[in-house]
Coordinates of C-alpha atoms in Angstrom, one line a residue:
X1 CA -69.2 64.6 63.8
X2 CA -65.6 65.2 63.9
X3 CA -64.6 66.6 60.3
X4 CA -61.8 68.7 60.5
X5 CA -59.6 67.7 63.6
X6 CA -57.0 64.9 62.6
X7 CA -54.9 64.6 65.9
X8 CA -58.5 64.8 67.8
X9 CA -59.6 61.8 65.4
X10 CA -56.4 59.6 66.1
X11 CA -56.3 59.7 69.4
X12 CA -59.9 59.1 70.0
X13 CA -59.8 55.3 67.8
X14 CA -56.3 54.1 69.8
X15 CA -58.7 54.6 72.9
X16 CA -61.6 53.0 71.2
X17 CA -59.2 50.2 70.0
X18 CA -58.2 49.8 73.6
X19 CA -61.0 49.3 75.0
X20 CA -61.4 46.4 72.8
X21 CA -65.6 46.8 72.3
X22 CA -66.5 46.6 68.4
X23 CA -69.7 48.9 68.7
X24 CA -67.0 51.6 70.4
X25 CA -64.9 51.1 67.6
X26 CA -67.5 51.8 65.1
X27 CA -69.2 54.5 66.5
X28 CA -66.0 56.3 66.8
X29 CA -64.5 55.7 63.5
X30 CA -68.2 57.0 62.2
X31 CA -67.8 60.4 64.0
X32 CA -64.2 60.8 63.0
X33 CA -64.5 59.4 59.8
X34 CA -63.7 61.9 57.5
X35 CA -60.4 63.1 59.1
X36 CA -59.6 59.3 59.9
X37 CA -59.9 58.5 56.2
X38 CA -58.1 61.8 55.0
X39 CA -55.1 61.5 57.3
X40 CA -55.1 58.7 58.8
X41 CA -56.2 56.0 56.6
X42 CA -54.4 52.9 57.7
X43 CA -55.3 53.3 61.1
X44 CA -59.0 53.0 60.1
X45 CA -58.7 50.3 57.6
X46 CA -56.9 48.5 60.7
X47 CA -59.9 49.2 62.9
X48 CA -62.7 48.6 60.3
X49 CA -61.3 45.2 59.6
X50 CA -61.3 44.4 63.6
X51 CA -65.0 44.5 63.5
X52 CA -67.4 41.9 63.4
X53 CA -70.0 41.1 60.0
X54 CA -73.2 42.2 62.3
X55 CA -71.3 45.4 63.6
X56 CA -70.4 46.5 60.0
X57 CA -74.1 45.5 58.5
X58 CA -75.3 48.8 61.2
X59 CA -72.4 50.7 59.6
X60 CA -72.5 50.9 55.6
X61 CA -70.1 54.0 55.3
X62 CA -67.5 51.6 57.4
X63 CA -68.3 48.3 55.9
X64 CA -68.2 50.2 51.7
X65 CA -64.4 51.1 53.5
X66 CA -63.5 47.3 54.3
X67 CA -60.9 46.0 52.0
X68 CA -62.9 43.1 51.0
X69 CA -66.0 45.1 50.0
X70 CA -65.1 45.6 46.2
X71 CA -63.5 41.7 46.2
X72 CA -67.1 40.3 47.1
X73 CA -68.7 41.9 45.1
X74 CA -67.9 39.6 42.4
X75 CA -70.5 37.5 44.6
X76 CA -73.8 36.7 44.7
X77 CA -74.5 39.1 47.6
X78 CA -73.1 42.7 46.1
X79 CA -73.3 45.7 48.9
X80 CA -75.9 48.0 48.2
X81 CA -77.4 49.8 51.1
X82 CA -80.2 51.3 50.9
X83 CA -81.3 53.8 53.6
X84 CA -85.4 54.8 54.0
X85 CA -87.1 58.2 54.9
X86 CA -87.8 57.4 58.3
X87 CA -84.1 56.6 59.2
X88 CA -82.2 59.5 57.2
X89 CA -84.8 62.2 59.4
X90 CA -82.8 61.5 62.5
X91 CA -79.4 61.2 60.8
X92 CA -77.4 65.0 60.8
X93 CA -76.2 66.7 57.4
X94 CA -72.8 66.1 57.8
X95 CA -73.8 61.6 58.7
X96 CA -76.3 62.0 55.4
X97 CA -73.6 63.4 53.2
X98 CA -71.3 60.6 53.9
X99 CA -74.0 57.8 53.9
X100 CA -74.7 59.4 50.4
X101 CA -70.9 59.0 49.3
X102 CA -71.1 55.0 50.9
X103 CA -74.2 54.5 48.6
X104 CA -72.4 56.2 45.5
X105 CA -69.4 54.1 46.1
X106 CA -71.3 50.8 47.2
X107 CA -73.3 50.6 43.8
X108 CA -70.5 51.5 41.2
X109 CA -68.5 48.6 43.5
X110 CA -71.5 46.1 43.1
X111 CA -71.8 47.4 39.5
X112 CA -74.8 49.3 39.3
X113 CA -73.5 52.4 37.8
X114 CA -77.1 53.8 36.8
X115 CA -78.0 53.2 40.3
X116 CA -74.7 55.1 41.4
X117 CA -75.4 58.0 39.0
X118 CA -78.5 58.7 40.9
X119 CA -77.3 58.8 44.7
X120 CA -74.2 61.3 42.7
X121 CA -76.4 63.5 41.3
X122 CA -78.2 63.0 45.1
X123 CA -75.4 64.3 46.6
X124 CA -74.3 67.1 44.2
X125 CA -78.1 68.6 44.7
X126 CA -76.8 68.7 48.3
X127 CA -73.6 70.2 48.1
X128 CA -75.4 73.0 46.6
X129 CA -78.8 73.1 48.2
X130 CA -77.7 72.2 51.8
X131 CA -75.2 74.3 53.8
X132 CA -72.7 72.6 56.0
X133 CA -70.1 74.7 57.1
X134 CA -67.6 72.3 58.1
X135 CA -67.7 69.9 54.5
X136 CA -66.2 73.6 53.4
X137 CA -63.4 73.7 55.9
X138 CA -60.5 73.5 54.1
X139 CA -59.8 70.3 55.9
X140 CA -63.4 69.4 54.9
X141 CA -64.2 66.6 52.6
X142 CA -65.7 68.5 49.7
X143 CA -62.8 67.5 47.5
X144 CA -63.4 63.2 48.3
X145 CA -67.5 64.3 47.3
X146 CA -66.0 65.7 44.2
X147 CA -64.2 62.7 43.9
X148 CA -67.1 60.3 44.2
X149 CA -69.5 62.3 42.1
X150 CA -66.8 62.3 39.4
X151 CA -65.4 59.0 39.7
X152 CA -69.5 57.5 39.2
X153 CA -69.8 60.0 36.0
X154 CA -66.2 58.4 34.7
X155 CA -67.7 54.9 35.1
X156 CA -70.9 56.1 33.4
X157 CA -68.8 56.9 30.2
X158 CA -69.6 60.8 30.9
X159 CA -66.0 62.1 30.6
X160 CA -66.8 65.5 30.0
X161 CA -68.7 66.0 33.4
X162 CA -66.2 64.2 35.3
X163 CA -63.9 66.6 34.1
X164 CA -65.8 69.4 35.4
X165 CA -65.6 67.1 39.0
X166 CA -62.0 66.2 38.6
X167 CA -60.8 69.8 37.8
X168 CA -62.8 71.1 41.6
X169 CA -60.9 67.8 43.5
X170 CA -57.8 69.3 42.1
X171 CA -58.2 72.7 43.0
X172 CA -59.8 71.6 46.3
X173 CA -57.0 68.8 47.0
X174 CA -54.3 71.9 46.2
X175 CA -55.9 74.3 49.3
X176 CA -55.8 71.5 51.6
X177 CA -52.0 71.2 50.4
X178 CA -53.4 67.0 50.2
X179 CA -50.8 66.0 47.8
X180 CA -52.4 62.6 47.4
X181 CA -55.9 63.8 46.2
X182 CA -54.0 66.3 44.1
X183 CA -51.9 63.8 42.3
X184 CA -55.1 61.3 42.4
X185 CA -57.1 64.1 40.7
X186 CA -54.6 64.7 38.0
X187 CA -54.8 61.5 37.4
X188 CA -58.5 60.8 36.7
X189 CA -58.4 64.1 34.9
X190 CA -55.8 62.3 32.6
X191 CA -57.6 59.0 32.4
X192 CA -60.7 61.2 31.1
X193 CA -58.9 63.2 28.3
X194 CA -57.1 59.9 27.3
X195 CA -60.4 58.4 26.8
X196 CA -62.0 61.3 24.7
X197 CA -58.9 61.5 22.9
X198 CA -57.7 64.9 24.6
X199 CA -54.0 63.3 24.1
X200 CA -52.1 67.1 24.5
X201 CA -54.2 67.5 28.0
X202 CA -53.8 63.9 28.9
X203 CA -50.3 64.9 28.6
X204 CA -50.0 67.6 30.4
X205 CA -52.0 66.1 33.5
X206 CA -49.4 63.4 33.2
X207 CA -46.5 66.1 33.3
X208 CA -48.6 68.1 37.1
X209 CA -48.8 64.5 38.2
X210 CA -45.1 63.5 38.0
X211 CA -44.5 66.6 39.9
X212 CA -45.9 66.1 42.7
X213 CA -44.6 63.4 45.1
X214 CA -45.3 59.5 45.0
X215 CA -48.4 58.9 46.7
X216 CA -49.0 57.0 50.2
X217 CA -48.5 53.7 50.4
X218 CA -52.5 53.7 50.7
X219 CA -53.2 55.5 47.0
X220 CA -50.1 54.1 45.8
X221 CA -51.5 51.4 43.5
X222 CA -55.0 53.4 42.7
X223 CA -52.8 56.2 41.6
X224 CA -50.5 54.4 39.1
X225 CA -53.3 52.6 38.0
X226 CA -54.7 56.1 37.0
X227 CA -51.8 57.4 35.0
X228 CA -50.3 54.0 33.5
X229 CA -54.0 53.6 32.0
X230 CA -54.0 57.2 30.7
X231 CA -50.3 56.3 29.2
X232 CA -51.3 53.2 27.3
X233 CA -54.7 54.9 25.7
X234 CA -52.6 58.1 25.1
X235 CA -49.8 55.7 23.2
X236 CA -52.2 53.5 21.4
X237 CA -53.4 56.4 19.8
X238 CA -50.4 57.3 18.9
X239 CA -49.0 53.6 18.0
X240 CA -46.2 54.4 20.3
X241 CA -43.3 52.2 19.2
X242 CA -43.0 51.1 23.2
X243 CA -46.3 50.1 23.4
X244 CA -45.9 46.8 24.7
X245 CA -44.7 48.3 28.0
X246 CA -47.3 50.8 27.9
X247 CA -49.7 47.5 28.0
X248 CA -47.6 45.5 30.4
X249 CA -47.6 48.3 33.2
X250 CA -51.5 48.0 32.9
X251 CA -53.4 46.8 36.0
X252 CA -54.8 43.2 35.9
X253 CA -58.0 41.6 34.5
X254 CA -59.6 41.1 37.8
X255 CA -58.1 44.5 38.9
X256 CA -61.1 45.8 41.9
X257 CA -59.6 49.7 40.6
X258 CA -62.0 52.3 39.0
X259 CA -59.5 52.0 35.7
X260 CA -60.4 47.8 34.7
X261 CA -63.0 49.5 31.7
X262 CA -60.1 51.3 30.4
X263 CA -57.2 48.9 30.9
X264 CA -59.5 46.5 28.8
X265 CA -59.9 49.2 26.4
X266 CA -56.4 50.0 26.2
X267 CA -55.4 46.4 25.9
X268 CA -58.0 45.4 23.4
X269 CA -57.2 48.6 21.1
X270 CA -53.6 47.2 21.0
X271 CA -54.5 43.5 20.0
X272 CA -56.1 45.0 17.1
X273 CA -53.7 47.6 16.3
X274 CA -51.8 44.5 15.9
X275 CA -54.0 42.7 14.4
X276 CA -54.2 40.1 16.9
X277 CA -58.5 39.8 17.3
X278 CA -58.5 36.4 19.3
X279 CA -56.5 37.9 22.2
X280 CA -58.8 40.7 21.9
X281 CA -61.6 38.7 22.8
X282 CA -59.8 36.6 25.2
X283 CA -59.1 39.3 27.3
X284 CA -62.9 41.0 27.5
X285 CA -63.6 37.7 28.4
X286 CA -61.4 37.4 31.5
X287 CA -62.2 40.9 32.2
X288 CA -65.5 40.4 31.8
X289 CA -65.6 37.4 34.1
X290 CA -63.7 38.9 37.0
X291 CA -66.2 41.7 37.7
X292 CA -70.1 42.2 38.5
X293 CA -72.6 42.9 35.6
X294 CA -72.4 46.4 34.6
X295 CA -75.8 48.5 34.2
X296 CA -75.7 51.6 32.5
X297 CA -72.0 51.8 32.4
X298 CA -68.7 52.3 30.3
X299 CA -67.3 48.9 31.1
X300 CA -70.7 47.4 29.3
X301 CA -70.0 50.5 26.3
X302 CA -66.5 48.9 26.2
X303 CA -67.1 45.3 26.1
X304 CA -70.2 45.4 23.4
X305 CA -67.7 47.5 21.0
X306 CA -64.5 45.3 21.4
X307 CA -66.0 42.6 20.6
X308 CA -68.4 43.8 17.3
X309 CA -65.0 45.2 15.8
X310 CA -62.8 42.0 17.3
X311 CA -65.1 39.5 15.5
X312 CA -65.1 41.8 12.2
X313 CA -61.3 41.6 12.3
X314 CA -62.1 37.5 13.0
X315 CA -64.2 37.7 9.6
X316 CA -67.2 36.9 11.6
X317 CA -70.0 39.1 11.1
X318 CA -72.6 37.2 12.4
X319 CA -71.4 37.1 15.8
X320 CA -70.7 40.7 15.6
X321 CA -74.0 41.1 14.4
X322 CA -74.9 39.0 17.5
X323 CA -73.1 40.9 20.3
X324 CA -74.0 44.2 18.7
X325 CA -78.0 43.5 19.0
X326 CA -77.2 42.2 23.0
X327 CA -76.6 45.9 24.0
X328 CA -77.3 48.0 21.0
X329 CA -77.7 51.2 23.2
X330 CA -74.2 50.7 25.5
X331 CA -72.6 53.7 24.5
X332 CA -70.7 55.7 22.0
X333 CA -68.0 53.3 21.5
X334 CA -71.0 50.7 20.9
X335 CA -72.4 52.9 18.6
X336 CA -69.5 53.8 16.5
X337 CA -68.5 49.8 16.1
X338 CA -72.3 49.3 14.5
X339 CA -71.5 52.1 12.2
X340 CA -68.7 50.0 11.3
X341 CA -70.2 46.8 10.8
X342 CA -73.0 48.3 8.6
X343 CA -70.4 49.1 6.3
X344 CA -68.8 46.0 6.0
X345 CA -72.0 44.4 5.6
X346 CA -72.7 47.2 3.0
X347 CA -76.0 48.3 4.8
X348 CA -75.2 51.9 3.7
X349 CA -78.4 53.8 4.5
X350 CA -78.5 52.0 8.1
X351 CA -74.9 53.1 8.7
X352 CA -75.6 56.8 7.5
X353 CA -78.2 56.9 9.9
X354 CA -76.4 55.4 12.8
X355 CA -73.4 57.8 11.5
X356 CA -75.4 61.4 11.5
X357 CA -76.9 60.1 15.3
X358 CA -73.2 59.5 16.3
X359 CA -71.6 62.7 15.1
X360 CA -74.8 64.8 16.3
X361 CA -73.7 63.6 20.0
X362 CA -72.3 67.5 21.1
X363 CA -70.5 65.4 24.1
X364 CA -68.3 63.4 21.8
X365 CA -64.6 64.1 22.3
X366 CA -61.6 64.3 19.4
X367 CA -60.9 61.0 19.0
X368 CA -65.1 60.1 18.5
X369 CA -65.1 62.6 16.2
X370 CA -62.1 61.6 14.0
X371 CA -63.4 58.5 13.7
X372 CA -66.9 59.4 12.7
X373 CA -65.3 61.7 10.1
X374 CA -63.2 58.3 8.8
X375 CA -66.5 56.7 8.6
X376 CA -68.0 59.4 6.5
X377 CA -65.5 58.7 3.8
X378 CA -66.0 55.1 4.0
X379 CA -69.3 55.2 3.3
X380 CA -69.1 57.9 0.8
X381 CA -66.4 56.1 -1.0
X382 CA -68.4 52.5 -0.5
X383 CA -71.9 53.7 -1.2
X384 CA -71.3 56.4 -4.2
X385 CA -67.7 55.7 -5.3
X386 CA -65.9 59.2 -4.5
X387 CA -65.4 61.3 -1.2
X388 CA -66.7 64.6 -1.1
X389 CA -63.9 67.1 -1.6
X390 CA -64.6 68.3 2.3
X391 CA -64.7 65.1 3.5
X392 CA -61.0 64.4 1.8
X393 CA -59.8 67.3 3.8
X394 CA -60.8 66.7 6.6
X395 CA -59.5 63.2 6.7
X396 CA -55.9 64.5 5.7
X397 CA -56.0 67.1 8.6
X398 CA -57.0 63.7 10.4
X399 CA -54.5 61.8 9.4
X400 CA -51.7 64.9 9.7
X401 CA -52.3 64.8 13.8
X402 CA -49.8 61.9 15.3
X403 CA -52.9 61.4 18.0
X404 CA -55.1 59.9 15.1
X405 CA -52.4 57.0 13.9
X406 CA -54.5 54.3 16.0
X407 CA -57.5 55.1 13.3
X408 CA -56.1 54.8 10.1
X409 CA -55.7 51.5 10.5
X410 CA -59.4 50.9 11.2
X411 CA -60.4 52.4 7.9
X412 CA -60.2 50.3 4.0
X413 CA -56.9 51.1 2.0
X414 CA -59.1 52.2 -0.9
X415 CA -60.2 55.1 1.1
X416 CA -56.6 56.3 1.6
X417 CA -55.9 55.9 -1.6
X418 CA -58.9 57.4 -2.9
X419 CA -58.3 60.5 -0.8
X420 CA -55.0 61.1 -2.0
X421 CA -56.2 61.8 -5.4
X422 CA -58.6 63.9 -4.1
X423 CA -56.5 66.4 -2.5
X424 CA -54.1 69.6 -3.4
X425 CA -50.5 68.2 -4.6
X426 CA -49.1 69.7 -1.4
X427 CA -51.5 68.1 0.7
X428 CA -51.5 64.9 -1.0
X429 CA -48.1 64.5 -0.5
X430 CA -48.1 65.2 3.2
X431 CA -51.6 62.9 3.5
X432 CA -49.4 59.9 2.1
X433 CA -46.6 60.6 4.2
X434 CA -48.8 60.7 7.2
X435 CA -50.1 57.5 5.9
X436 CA -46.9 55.8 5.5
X437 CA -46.5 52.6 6.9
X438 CA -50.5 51.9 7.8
X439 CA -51.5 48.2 8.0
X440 CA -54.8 48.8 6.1
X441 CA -57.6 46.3 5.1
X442 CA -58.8 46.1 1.7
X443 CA -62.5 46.8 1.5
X444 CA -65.2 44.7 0.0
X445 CA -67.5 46.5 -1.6
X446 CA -71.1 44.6 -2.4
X447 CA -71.4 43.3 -5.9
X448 CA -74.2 44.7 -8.2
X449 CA -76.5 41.9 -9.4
X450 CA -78.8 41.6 -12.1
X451 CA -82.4 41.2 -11.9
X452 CA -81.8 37.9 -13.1
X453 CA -79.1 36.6 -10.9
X454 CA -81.0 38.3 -7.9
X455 CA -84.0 36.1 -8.8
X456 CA -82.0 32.9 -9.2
X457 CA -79.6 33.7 -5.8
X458 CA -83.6 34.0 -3.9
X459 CA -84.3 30.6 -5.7
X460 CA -81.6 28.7 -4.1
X461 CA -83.7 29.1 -0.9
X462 CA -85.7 27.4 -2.2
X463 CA -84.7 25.1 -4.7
X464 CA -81.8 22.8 -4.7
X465 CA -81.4 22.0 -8.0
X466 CA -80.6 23.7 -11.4
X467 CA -83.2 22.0 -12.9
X468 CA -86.3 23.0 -10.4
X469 CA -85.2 26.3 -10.4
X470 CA -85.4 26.2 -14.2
X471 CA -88.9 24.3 -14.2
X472 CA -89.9 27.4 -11.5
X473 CA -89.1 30.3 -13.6
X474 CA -89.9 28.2 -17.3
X475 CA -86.6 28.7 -18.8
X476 CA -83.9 26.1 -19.8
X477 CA -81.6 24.3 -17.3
X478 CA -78.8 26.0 -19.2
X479 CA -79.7 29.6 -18.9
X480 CA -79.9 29.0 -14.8
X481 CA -76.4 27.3 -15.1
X482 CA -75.2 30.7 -17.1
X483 CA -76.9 32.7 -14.2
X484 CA -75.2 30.5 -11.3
X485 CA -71.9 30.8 -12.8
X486 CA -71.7 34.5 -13.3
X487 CA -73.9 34.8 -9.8
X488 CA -70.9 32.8 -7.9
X489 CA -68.1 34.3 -9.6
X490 CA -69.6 38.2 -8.2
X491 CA -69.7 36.6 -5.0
X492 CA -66.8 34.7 -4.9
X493 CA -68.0 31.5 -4.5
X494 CA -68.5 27.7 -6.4
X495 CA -71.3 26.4 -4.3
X496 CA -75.0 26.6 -3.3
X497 CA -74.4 26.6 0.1
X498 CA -71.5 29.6 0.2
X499 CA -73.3 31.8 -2.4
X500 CA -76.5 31.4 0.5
X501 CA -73.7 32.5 3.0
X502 CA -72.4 35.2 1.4
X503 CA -75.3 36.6 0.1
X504 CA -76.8 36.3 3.9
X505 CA -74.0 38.3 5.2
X506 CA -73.9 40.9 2.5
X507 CA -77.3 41.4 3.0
X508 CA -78.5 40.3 -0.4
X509 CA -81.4 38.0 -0.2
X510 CA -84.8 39.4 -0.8
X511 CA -86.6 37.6 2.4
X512 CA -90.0 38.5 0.9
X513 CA -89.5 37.1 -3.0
X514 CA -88.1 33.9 -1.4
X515 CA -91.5 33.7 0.5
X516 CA -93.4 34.2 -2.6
X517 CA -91.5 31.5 -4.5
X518 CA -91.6 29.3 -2.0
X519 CA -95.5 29.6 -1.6
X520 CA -95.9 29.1 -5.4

């Protein structure tokens, strides 16, 4: 193969191209295809797209390379090639490395991420286990591996090793003087801080990126997809007063780009930043429509958690209940939004135990961990009725960093308050300035019942009348009637039916004693 001549490359596919035969095409455009893709990559999109279904099926590096690969994907019949022992032994290192990369690509496409992840790590055990002297050229395509490997870890949800990745294309990218890889490595690099809430870094891959010139017409649109996506998560954050055109500039629903996870993510944090839940859903919906199923991936992470905390900002916790128990192990976006409705269904010890799993995750980046902090308080607040004097402080050093304004919304107004008393005058007084202007929700803590009004709220199960469930537990139809009332009033209620519901939802009907009633 032909890796690091581009003029040699070019001139060999217009003679393939003239001599009109697909199978010359091919096989040329396979042994010049790195240099062909580096340098000249309209030429070969023109000549891959010249060739014929059966010509591209003997081809899979070529055919994951057709423009319409990713776009039919959507189908029933994803590309997923899969190449057996037997073949790959009479394939050379330098074929195997890029048949590796179509795999890599061809899975994430089709979206099987999981699958993806392994023919990544496949290929990063060769980079380092099997020499080939001209990938390391440095007009070799070590930084497009890089790339791939990186790119699969960034759909995985595994930001902090596709830094790692991303940081080695840029160097890479810079030696080859390949301002295009460089500015397209800048970018993910930005899209992965964003994410993790890295908002300083974000910005200053942002800053390198503008730098540099605009990218080729060919990485034009995967390029601004990258940093208008890094924008928008970076100015959610920080409830950037231009927002809307932060969201705007983001890339479509059906959008075939790497970045459709995180434009969702970016558009869905802004629908409830603005309290706007039913365009949250609307748009996972679309988004969720337009592309493949995702296994073991950050789009699925992303989905799952939008729409638990959209249908808690809907008021309906059954159906986030619902969507939180379809994927329960997604991700740690997933994770942190059951945290969040175990609270509000006032399932304290569940949340603290989801919680301490969460914030024991050593990948977790500033933003997780913010929020994981603001759930602490929550929960201290909710369950025991005060924050622990370290938790307060850390939650005004929170609130203190412009990167963390996105978050205070998500957390109950008697939290802020709470924590206000609990700090230093001088602190206080910068804590409530910080939390000026916040469009809290007020929390609803779970009402403490009697034994009595516990026993009649399991009896309505069972019974539908005041004067069974008097006849049941031998007392008069009056002393049920003074239970109900004080029984609806805690839950805020005047009938059978919405004291069952509410009690359902907050989690206080004893399954077992209505069993036993019910069998007497």
């Amino acid at each position: 193969m032909n890796l690091n001549d581009p003029e040699k490359a070019q001139e060999a596919l217009e003679r393939a191209l003239e001599s009109g035969n697909s199978k010359t095409i091919a096989n040329v455009a396979m042994a010049n295809i790195w240099p062909l893709l580096s340098r000249h990559p309209v030429q070969l999109t023109a000549a891959i797209t010249t060739l014929p279904g059966p010509v591209l099926e003997r081809y899979p590096v070529l055919r994951v390379l057709h423009p319409l690969t990713p776009v039919l994907a959507r189908t029933t019949h994803p590309f997923k090639p899969l190449v057996y022992l037997d073949d790959a032994r009479g394939i050379s290192p330098e074929e195997l490395d890029f048949l590796t990369v179509a795999q890599i690509m061809a899975f994430r496409i089709s979206g099987d991420v999981a699958a993806s992840l392994v023919y990544a790590r496949r290929l990063e055990h060769r980079i380092t286990q099997v020499r080939v002297e001209s990938r390391e050229h440095p007009e070799g395509p070590l930084w497009f591996f890089q790339q791939q490997i990186g790119s699969t870890l960034l759909a995985a949800g595994n930001t902090s090793r596709a830094l790692t990745k991303f940081a080695t294309m840029r160097q890479l990218a810079r030696v080859a003087k390949h301002r295009d890889a460089e500015r397209m490595a800048l970018g993910l690099e930005a899209l992965a801080h964003a994410v993790r809430g890295s908002n300083s870094e974000a910005d200053r891959a942002l800053a390198d990126a503008a730098q540099l010139p605009q990218p080729s017409a060919v990485h034009l649109e995967s390029a601004n997809s990258l940093e208008r996506t890094a924008a928008a998560l970076v100015g959610i954050d920080r409830m950037d007063p231009h927002l809307d055109t932060l969201v705007e500039a983001l890339s479509p629903y059906d959008s075939v780009e790497l970045t459709w996870p995180f434009a969702l993510l970016a558009r869905c944090r802004a629908s409830l930043a603005y309290q706007q839940p039913e365009d949250a859903l609307e748009a996972i919906y679309l988004a969720n429509a337009a592309h493949p199923a995702q296994h073991g991936s950050f789009a699925t992470d992303v989905v799952t958690a939008m729409s638990v905390k959209s249908f808690i900002a809907l008021g309906s916790l059954t159906q986030a209940r619902q969507s939180a128990e379809m994927k329960p192990n997604a991700g740690t976006q997933t994770a942190l939004a059951r945290v969040k409705l175990l609270l509000h269904e006032c399932r304290y010890e569940e949340a603290g135990q989801e919680l301490r799993q969460c914030s024991a995750d050593h990948a977790l980046g500033p933003i997780q961990r913010a929020e994981t902090v603001l759930l602490l308080g929550w929960l201290e607040l909710a369950r025991d009725g005060v924050v622990d004097h370290d938790t307060a402080i850390q939650i005004a050093r929170i609130a203190h960093k412009r990167d963390n304004r996105r978050l205070l919304a998500l957390v109950p107004r008697q939290l802020v308050d709470h924590v206000a008393t609990q700090l230093p005058p001088n602190l206080a007084e910068e804590f409530r300035a910080s939390t000026s202007g916040v469009n809290s929700f007020q929390m609803r803590s779970q009402p403490v019942l009697t034994n009595s009004e516990r026993r009649v709220l399991n009896a309505l199960l069972v019974h539908s009348t005041t004067a069974s469930i008097a006849a049941a537990f031998h007392v008069s139809p009056n002393t049920v009637k003074t239970q109900l009332k004080s029984l609806y009033r805690k839950l805020d209620c005047s009938t059978r039916e919405e004291a069952i519901k509410a009690a359902t939802r907050l989690h206080l009907i004893d399954v077992e004693d209505s069993i036993t009633q019910n069998a007497s």
